[in-house]
Every structure is written in C-alpha cells, then in structure tokens.
Short mmCIF file of C-alpha atoms in Angstrom, two decimals:
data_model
loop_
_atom_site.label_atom_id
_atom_site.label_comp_id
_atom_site.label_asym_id
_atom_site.label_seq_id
_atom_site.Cartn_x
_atom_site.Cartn_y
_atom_site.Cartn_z
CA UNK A 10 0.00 0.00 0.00
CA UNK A 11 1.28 3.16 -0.83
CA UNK A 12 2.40 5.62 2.12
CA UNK A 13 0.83 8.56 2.83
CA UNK A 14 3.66 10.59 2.30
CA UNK A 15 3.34 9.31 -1.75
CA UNK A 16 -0.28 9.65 -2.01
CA UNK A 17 0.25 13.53 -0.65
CA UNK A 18 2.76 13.76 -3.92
CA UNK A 19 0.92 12.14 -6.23
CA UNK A 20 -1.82 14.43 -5.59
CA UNK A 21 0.09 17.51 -5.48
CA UNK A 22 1.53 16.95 -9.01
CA UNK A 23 -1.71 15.71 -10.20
CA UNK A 24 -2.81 19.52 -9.29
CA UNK A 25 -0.49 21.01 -11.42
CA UNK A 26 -0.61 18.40 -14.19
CA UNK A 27 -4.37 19.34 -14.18
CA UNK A 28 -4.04 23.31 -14.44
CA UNK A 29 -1.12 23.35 -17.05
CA UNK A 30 -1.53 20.08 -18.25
CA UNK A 31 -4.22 21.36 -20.89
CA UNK A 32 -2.09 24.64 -21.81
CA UNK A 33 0.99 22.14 -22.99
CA UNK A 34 -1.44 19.76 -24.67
CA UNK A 35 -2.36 23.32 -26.63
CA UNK A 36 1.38 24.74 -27.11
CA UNK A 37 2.43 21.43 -28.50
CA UNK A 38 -0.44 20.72 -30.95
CA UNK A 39 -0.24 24.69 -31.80
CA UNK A 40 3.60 23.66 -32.70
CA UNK A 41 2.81 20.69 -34.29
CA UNK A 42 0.60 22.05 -37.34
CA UNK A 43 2.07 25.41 -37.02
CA UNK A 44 3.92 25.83 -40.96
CA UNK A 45 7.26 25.97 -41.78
CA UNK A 46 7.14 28.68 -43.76
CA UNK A 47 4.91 31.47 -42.11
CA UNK A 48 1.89 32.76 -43.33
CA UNK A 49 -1.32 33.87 -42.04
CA UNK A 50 -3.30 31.61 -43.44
CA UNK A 51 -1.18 28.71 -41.76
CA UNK A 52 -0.66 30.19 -38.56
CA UNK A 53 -4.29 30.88 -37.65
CA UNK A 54 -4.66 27.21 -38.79
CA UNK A 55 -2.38 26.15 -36.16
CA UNK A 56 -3.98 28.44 -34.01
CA UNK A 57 -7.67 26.44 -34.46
CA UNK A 58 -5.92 23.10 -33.97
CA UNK A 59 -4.35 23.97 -30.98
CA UNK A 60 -7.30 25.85 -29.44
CA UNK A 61 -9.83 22.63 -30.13
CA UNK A 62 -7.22 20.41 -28.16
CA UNK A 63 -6.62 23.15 -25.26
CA UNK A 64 -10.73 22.79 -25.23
CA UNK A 65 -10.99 18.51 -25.00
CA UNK A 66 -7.66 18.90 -22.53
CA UNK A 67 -9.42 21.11 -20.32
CA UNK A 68 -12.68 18.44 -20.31
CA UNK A 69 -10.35 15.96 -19.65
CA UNK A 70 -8.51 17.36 -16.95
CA UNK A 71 -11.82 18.42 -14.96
CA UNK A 72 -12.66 14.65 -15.13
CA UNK A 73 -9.20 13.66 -13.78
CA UNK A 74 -9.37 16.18 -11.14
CA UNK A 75 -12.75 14.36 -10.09
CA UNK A 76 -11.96 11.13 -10.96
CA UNK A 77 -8.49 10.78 -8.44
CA UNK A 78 -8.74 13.85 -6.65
CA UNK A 79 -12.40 12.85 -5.76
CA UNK A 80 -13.65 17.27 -6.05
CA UNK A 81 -13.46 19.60 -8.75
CA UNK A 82 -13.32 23.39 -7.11
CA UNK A 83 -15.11 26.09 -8.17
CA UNK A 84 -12.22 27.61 -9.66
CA UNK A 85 -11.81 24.99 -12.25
CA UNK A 86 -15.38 24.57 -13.30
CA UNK A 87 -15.20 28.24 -14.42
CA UNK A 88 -11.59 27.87 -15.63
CA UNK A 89 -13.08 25.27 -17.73
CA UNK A 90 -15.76 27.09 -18.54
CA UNK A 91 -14.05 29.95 -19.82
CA UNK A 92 -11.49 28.34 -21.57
CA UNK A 93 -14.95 26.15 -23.96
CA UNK A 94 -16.60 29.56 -24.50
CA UNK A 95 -13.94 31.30 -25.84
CA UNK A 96 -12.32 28.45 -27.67
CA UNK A 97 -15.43 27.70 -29.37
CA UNK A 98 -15.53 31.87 -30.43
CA UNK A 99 -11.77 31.40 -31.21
CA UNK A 100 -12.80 28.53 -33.94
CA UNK A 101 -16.02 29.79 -35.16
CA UNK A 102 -14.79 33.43 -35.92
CA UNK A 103 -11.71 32.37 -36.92
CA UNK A 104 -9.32 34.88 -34.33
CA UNK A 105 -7.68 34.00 -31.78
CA UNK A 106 -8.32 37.22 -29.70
CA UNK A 107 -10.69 35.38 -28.01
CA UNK A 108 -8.64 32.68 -26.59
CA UNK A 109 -5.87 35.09 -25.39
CA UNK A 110 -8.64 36.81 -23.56
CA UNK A 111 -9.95 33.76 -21.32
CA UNK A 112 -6.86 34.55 -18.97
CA UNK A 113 -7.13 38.58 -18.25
CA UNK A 114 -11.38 37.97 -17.55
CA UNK A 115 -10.20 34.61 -15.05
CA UNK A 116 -7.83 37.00 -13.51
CA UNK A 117 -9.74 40.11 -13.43
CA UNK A 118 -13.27 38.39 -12.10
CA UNK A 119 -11.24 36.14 -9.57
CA UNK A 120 -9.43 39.43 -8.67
CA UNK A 121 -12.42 41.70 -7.93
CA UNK A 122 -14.46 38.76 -6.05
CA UNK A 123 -11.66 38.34 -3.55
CA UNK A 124 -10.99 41.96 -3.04
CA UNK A 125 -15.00 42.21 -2.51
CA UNK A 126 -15.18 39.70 -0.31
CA UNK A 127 -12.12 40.53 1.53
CA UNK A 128 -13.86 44.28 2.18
CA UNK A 129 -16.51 42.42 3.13
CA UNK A 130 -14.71 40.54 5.78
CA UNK A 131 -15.37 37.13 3.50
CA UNK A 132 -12.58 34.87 2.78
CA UNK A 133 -14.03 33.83 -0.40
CA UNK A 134 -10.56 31.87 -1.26
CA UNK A 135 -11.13 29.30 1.08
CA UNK A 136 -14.17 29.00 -0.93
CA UNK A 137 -13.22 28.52 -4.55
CA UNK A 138 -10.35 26.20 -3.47
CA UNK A 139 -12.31 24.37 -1.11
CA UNK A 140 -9.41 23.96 0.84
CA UNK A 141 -8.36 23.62 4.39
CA UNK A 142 -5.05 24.90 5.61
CA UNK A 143 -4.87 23.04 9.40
CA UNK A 144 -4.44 25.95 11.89
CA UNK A 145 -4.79 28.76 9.42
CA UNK A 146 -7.17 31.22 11.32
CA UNK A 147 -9.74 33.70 9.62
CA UNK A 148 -7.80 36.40 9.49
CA UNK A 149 -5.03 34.55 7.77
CA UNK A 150 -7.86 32.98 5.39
CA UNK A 151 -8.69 36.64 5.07
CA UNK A 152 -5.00 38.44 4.29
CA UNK A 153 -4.30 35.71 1.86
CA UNK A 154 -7.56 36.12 -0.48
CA UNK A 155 -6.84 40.09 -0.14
CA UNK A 156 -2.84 39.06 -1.25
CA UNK A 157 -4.46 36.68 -3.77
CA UNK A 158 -6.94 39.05 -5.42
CA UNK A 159 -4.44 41.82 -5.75
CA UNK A 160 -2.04 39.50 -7.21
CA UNK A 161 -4.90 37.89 -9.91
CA UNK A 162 -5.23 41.64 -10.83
CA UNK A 163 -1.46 42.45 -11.70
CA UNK A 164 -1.70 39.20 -13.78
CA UNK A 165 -4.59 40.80 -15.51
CA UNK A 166 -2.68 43.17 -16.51
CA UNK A 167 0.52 41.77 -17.44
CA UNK A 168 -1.84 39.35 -19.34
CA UNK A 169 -3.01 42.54 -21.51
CA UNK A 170 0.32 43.52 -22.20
CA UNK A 171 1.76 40.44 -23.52
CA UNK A 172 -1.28 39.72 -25.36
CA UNK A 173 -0.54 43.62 -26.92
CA UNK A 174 3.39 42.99 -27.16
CA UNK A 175 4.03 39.52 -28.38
CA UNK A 176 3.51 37.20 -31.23
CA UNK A 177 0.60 34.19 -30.63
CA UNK A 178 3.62 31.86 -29.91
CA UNK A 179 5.65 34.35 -27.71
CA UNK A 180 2.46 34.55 -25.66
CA UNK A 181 1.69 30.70 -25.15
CA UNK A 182 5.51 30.63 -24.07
CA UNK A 183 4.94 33.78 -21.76
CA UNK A 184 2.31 31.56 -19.76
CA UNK A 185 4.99 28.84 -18.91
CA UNK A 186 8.38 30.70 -18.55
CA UNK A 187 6.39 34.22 -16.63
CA UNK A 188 2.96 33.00 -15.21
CA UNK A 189 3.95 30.14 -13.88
CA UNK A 190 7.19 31.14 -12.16
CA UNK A 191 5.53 34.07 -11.20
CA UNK A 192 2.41 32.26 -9.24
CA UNK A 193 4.95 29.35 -7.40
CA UNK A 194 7.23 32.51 -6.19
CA UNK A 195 4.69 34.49 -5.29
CA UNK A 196 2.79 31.51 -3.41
CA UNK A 197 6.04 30.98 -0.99
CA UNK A 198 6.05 34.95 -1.03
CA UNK A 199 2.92 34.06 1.34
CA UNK A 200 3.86 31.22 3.85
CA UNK A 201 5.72 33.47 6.10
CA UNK A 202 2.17 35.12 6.94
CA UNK A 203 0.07 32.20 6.29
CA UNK A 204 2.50 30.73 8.90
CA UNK A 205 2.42 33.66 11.11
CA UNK A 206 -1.27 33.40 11.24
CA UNK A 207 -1.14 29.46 12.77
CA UNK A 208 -0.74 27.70 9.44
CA UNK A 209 0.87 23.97 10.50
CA UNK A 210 3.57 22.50 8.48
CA UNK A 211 1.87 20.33 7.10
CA UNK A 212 -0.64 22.82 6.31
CA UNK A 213 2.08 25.01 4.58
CA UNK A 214 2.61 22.35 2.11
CA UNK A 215 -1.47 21.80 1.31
CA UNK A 216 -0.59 25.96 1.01
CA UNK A 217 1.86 25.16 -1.90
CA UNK A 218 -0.17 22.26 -3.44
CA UNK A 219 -3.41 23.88 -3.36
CA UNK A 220 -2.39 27.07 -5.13
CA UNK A 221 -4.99 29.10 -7.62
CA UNK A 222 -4.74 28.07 -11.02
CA UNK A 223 -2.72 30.84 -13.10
CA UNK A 224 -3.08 28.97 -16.51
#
C-alpha cells in the first residue's frame, strides 16, 4: 500500500498536471501544425488546432481532477468554462483574440471577487479552493484572499500587455516561462504570513499544493 507521504505527492503533481496540463497539450499541438514557412493563413490554422485540443484537454482534466482527486473546485469549473466559451468563439470566428482573452477575464473576475469579499470581511478563497489549511485562522484565510486578489489583478494586466506585445507563440511561451514562475514565487512569497497566522507545516505544504490556477 502506498504511504501517505506518496499519495500527498501524487496528488500535489496531479494539481499542477491538471491546471497546465491542458495549456501544454495546446502549445504542443499549436507547434505541431504550425507551418514551416509562415503565413497567415497557416498560422491561424495552427492556431484552431491547438485551441480545439486546449478545449478537450481542459474536459479531460476536470474529469481527472474528479476522478483521483475525488472534487473539482469552483475555480476549475469556471476555468473550464471559460477556456470552452472562448475556444469555441476562437474557432467559429476564426481569431484567436478570443482565446488570449480567457486569462485577463479569469484573472480580473477572480481578482475583484476576492478583493469584494475581503472588504466584506469574507474569505471567499477558502471558498473557490475548497481547501483547508490546518491551523490557518480567519484572518489569515482573510490576508491571503486580499494578497491573492491583488495579485490575480497584476496578472490581468501583465496578461493585456503580452497579449498587446508579443507574437501568438511568444504569448503561449509567456504563460509557462512568466505566469507560472511568477504564481509558485509568489505563493512561498505568502507562507511566512500564512504561517504567522497558525498555518501547520503540514498545512504550509497543502498551502503550496493547493495554489490558484494561473493557466
């Protein structure tokens, strides 16, 4: 029988296999088709392949999440959600503005509803995550969905700016090599307070595991 020690690990890279697991299947299929020789013609070609596998990843992953993981949070349904609609208005009008959009409005709704509920005195991360950090108190709950909403609202922007900047591929690379770097440092940024606030160590590394999806 497995220990649990291994079944902890297991499911903590099963989390992040499940929110960038989808966004690799759609780099590498984007890479795949995209031509040799570029043209527009080709490239938004590659662009509807790769979008219609990042859509049947994302299915896929929601299923894994329930299917091991045994819960699906709220986050990830509308994730999921998000990343259908808009890859279904990526293929049908043929631009993939849409796609490269799904990110700032996660970001930017996830931001506000945290910040609201944090001004409300709601911890509405705890909610969406559906996760328990043992010995975290309220007002830690509270400082970290405050930390987390400001922090989904830089990402917003950076999104915006990329998206304005870079090429289709320079962006799908930006999501690896500066979103996801950028959410891992900036979740240990956080365990000093979460810890400060009566987070356990084993708590702090459910804190690491059970990070927001950035992807």
């Amino acid at each position: 029988m497995p220990s649990e020690e291994a079944k902890k690990a297991g499911s903590s890279w099963l989390n992040v296999a499940v929110d960038y697991g989808p966004l690799l299947v759609f780099l590498g299929v984007y890479r795949w088709n995209a031509p040799a020789d570029p043209n527009p013609a080709g490239e938004l070609l590659a662009i509807m392949y790769g979008t219609g596998a990042f859509m049947v990843a994302a299915i896929s992953a929601l299923i894994i999440s329930k299917w091991r993981l045994g819960k699906v949070s709220p986050m990830l349904w509308f994730s999921t959600a998000l990343i259908v609609g808009f890859g279904a208005l990526t293929i049908f009008f043929g631009d993939p503005v849409f796609v490269q959009l799904k990110p700032t409005i996660i970001y930017a709704v996830f931001g506000v509803a945290l910040l609201a509920g944090f001004f409300m005195g709601r911890a509405l991360l705890k909610i969406l995550l559906e996760a328990a950090f043992e010995g975290l108190s309220d007002e830690g709950w509270l400082k970290l969905s405050r930390n987390w909403g400001v922090f989904f609202l830089v990402l917003a922007g950076l999104n915006e700016v990329l998206r304005a900047q870079m090429s289709f591929e320079g962006w799908l690379w930006a999501k690896f090599w500066v979103f996801m770097p950028l959410s891992f440092l900036f979740t240990f940024t956080q365990l000093p307070m979460l810890m400060k606030h009566g987070l356990s160590l084993e708590g702090e590394e459910e804190a690491i595991k059970d990070e927001p999806p950035t992807a």
